[in-house]
GROMACS .gro file of C-alpha atoms in nm:
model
  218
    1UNK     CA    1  10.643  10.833  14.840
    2UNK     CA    2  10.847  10.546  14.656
    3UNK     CA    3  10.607  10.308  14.508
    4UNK     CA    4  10.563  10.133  14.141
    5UNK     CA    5  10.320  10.212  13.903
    6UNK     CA    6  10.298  10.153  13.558
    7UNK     CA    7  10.061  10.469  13.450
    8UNK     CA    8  10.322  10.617  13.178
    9UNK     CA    9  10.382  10.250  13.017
   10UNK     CA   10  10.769  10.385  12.996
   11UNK     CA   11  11.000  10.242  13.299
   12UNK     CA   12  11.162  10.626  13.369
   13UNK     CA   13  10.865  10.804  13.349
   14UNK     CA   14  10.733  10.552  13.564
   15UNK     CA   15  10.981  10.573  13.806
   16UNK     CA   16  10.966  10.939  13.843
   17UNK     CA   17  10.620  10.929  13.882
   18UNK     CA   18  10.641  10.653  14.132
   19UNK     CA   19  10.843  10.868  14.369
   20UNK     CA   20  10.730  11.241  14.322
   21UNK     CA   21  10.386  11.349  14.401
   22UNK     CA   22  10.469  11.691  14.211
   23UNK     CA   23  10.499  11.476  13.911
   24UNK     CA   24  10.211  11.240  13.965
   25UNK     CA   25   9.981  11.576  14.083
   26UNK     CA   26  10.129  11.729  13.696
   27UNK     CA   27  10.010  11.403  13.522
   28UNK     CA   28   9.698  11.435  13.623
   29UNK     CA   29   9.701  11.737  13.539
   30UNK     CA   30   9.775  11.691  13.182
   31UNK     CA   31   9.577  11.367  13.171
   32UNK     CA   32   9.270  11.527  12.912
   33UNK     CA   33   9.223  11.558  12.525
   34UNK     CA   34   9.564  11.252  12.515
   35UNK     CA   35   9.618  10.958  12.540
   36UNK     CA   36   9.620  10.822  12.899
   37UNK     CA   37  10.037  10.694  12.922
   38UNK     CA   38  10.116  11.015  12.727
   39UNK     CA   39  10.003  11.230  12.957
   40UNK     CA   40  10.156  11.069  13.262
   41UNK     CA   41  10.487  11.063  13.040
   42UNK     CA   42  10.479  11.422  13.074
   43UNK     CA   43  10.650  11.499  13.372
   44UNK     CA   44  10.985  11.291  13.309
   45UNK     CA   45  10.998  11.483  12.979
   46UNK     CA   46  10.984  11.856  13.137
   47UNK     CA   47  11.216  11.753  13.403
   48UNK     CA   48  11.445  11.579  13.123
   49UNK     CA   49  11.417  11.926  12.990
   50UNK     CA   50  11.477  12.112  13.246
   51UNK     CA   51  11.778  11.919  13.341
   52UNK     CA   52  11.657  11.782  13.652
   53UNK     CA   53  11.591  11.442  13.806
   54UNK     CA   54  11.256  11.599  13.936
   55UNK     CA   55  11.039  11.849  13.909
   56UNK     CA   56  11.057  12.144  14.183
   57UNK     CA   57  10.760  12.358  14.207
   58UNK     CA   58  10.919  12.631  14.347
   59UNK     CA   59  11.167  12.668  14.012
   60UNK     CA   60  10.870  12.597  13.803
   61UNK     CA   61  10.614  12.874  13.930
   62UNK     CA   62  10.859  13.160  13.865
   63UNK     CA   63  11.009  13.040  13.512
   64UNK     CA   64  10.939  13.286  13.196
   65UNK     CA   65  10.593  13.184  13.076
   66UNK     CA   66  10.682  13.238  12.715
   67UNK     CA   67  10.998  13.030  12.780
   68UNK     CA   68  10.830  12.770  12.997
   69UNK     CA   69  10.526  12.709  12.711
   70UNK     CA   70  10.807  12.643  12.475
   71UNK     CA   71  10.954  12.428  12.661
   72UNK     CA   72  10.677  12.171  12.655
   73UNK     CA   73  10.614  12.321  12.282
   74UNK     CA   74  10.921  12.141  12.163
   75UNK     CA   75  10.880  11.858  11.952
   76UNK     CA   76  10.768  11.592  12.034
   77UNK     CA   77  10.554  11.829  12.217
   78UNK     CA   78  10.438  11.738  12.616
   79UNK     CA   79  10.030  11.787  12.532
   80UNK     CA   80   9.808  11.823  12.235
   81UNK     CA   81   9.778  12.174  12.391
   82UNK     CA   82  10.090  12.284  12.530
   83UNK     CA   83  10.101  12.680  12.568
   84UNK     CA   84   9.780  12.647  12.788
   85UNK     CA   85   9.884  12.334  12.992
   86UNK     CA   86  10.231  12.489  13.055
   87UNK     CA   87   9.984  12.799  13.221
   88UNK     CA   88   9.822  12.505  13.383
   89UNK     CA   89  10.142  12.381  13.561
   90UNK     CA   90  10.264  12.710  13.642
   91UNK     CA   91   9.947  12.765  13.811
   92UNK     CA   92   9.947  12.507  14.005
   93UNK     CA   93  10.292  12.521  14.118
   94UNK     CA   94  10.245  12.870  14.256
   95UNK     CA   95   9.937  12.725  14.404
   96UNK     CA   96  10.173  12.474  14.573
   97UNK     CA   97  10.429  12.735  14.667
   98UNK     CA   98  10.166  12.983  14.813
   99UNK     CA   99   9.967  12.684  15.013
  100UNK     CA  100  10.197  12.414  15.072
  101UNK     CA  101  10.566  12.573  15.054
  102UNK     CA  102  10.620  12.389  14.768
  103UNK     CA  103  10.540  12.066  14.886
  104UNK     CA  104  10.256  11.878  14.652
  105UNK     CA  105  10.283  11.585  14.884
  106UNK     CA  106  10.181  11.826  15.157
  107UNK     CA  107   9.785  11.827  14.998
  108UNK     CA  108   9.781  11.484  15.162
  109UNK     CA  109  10.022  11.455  15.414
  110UNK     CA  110   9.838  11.392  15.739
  111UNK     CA  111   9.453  11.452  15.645
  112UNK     CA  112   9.239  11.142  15.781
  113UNK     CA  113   8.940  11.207  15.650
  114UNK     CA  114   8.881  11.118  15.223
  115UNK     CA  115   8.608  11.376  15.212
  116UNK     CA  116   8.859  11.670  15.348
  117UNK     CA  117   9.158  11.542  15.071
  118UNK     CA  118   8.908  11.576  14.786
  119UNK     CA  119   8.821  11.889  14.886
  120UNK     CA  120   9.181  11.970  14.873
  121UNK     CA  121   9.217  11.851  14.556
  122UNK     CA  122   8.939  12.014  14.432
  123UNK     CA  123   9.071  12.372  14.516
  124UNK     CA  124   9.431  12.284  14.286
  125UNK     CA  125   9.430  12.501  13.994
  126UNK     CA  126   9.273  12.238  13.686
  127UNK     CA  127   9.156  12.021  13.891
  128UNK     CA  128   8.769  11.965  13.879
  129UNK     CA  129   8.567  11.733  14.140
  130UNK     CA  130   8.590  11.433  13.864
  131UNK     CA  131   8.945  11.482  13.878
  132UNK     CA  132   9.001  11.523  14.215
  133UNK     CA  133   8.822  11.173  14.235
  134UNK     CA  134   9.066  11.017  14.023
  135UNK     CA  135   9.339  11.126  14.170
  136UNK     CA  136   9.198  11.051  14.499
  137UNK     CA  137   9.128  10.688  14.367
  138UNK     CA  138   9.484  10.688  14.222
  139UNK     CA  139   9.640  10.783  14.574
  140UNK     CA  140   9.441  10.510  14.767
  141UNK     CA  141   9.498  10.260  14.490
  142UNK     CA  142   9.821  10.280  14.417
  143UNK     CA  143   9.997  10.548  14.602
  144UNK     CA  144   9.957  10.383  14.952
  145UNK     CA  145   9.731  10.745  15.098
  146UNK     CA  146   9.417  10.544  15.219
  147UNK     CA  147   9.251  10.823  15.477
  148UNK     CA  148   8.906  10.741  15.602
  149UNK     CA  149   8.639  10.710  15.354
  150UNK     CA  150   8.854  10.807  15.074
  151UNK     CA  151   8.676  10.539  14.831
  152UNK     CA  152   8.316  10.699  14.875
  153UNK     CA  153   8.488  11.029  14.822
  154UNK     CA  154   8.678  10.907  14.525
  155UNK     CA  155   8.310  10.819  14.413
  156UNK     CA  156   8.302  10.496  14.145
  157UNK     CA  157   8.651  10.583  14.081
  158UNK     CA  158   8.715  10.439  14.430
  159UNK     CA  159   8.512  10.082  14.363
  160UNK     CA  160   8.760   9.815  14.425
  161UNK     CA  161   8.818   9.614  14.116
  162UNK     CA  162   8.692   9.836  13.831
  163UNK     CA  163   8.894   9.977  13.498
  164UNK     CA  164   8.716  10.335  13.514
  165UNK     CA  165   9.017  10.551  13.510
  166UNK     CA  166   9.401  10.574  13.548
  167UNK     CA  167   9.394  10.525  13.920
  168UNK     CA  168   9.312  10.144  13.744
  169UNK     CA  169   9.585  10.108  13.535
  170UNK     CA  170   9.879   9.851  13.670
  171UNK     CA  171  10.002   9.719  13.329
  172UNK     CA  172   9.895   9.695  12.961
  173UNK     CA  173   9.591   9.474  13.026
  174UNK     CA  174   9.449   9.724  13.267
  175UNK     CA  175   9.575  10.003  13.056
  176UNK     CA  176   9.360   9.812  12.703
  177UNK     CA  177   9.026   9.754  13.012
  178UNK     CA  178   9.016  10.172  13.093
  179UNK     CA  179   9.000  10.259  12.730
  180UNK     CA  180   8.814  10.033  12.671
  181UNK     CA  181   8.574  10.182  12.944
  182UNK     CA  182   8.632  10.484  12.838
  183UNK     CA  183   8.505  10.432  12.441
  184UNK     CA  184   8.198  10.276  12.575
  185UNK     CA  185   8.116  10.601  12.812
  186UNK     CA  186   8.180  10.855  12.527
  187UNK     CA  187   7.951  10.641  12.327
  188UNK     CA  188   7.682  10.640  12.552
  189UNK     CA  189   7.706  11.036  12.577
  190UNK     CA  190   7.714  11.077  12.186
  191UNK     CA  191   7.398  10.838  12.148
  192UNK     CA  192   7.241  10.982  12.436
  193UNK     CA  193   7.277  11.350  12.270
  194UNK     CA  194   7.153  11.256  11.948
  195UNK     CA  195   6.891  11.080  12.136
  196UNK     CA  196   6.823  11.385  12.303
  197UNK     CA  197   6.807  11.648  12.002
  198UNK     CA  198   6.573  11.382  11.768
  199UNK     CA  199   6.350  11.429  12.079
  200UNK     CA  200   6.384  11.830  12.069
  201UNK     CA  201   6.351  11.859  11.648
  202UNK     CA  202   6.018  11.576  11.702
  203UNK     CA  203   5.864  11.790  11.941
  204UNK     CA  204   6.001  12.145  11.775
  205UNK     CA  205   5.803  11.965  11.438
  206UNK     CA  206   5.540  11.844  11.648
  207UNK     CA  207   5.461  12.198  11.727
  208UNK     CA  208   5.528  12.358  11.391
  209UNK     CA  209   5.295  12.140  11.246
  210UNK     CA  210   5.027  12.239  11.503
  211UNK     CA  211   5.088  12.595  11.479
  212UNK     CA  212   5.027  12.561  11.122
  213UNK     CA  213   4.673  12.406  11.177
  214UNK     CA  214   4.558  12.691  11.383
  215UNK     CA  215   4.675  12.903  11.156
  216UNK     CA  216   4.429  12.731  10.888
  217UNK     CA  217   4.134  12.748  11.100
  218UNK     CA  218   3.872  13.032  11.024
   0.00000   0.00000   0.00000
């Protein structure tokens, strides 16, 4: 893998991320509750810290916990959340070791079919079906790993021209369009709740109030 992307907005991070799929699979990873280019930052930052030009999944899995957390504890710290991402990482990285040797890149390597690769994804320690469909959009967007069907898998993440996550993002323009995207979507969730619990205390009144009538009645 030796592409360019432009996920971290930072040309090293970038670069790292552009040619390990450990690193890419550990910014996505740490891609929730930050900031989008922070999170893909991430992985250039524990391998700056861990003296290395990449990350190794092997070394990773059997570090110290306590010593690994504080590692991305350090100011300025990797996540919002560091002790439980650094679990995170470690988890997945002896997920790697115990299913792939090691080898992140091997969760792709060689599968044809979209359907079977999200499926993989799914099954990595963190990772969810919603972001298993990022990442699968991310690999077939940007990362050149285009197995059959891999956009319906990917669901809308996969749809050709949209800003809907970071498998979108090629520059700042893109980067300004998915949070954009993303305001509007936890806007429609918050005003969809509070549409949803004026509903519940109208008909929780509604019922009150027609208890209380029966009550009256002789």
């Amino acid at each position: 893998m030796d592409v360019t992307v432009h996920l971290a907005q930072d040309p090293e991070a970038d670069a790292l991320l552009g040619r390990s799929p450990l690193a890419a699979l550990v910014g996505m990873l740490l891609d929730q509750q930050i900031p989008m280019e922070w999170a893909f930052k991430g992985p250039r930052t524990i391998a700056d810290r861990l003296g290395a030009d990449d990350l190794d999944a092997h070394e990773i899995a059997a570090r110290d916990p306590e010593s690994f957390a504080a590692l991305l504890s350090d100011k300025p710290a990797v996540h919002r959340y560091p002790g439980s991402m650094a679990k995170r990482i470690q988890q997945l990285c002896q997920y790697l070791v115990d299913h792939y040797d090691g080898d992140a890149e091997g969760v792709w390597r060689g599968v044809d079919d979209g359907h079977e690769l999200r499926r993989r994804l799914e099954e990595l320690p963190g990772f969810g079906k919603q972001k298993a469909q990022i990442f699968l959009a991310l690999l077939g967007k940007q990362l050149g790993v285009t197995p059959r069907g891999w956009r319906e898998a990917a669901g809308s993440y996969g749809e050709p021209r949209s800003h809907r996550s970071v498998a979108d993002i090629t520059g700042p323009e893109s980067l300004a369009k998915v949070r954009a995207f993303k305001q509007e979507m936890k806007a429609a969730a918050k005003t969809a709740k509070a549409t949803k619990t004026a509903k519940a205390t109208t008909a929780t009144t509604a019922k009150t109030a027609k208890t209380a009538k029966t009550a009256k009645k002789p």
